[in-house]
Amino acid sequence: MAGSRPKVGVLALQGDFREHLNVLRRLGADAVPVRRPAELDDVDGLVIPGGESTVMDKLSRAFGLRDPLIARISAGMPVYGTCAGLIMLSSEVLDAAQGQQTLGGLDVTVRRNAFGNQNDSFETDLETPELGLPPVHAIFIRAPVVTRVGAAVTTLATLPDGRVVAVEQGDLLGTAFHPEVTNDTRFHRRLLERIAAG
Ligand code: GLN
């Protein structure tokens, strides 16, 4: 890493990447959009934003980013995925679109659009012991849930009914909700800490 200011990419193929760039810049990071393999080569860590995982999957292949992303993830680059980004990092997806692929890295199974039509967007406060107080104000937008957590995966947050909505495995972090649209920077700071430690 050059200097003390981490260079953090935000995958900017689709979705709410601008919000993540804003949060990272507010935290003092040198945050840049990533759309090409050369831009990915240049960053020390990455955020994969919310959006639509099926579209992100297709565009990552069209832009020649899929294989480079998989290579960086398996080489240990810290990555934080929110919502569709969590889906992209998951090793298995239930209710995937036909032909939909993920990048993998996180040994979890997620179910897309797990809250159905009635309740597809909602807000709630979540206890997150690993992040401390106050609880995280979590905004869910057509969100997935984690239905299987691998042995090496730590659960960071669950809904009151026990469903898992935030996980961590080594340098990979995933939330089904969107801290980039609240003023809670703890997840982004956690990513920056991982990058600094690397
Ligand atoms: N439902 C979207 C998907 O399947 C995720 C929604 C989001 O990122 N807010 O990718």
GROMACS .gro file of C-alpha atoms in nm, residues 48 66 69-74 79 85-93 101-108 169 172:
model
   28
   48ILE     CA    1  -1.921  -0.444  -0.392
   66ARG     CA    2  -1.498  -1.168  -1.327
   69LEU     CA    3  -1.208  -1.035  -0.913
   70ILE     CA    4  -1.203  -1.405  -0.826
   71ALA     CA    5  -0.821  -1.401  -0.834
   72ARG     CA    6  -0.794  -1.097  -0.603
   73ILE     CA    7  -1.051  -1.241  -0.361
   74SER     CA    8  -0.866  -1.570  -0.338
   79VAL     CA    9  -1.378  -0.696   0.034
   85GLY     CA   10  -2.255  -0.740  -0.306
   86LEU     CA   11  -2.308  -1.002  -0.034
   87ILE     CA   12  -2.476  -1.223  -0.294
   88MET     CA   13  -2.173  -1.179  -0.524
   89LEU     CA   14  -1.937  -1.291  -0.246
   90SER     CA   15  -2.144  -1.596  -0.147
   91SER     CA   16  -2.044  -1.944  -0.249
   92GLU     CA   17  -2.407  -2.050  -0.310
   93VAL     CA   18  -2.731  -1.866  -0.397
  101GLN     CA   19  -2.296  -1.698  -1.103
  102THR     CA   20  -2.125  -1.548  -0.802
  103LEU     CA   21  -1.762  -1.468  -0.734
  104GLY     CA   22  -1.758  -1.670  -0.412
  105GLY     CA   23  -1.513  -1.636  -0.126
  106LEU     CA   24  -1.759  -1.638   0.162
  107ASP     CA   25  -1.856  -1.991   0.261
  108VAL     CA   26  -2.226  -1.911   0.299
  169GLN     CA   27  -1.481  -1.463   0.703
  172LEU     CA   28  -1.441  -1.072   0.357
   0.00000   0.00000   0.00000
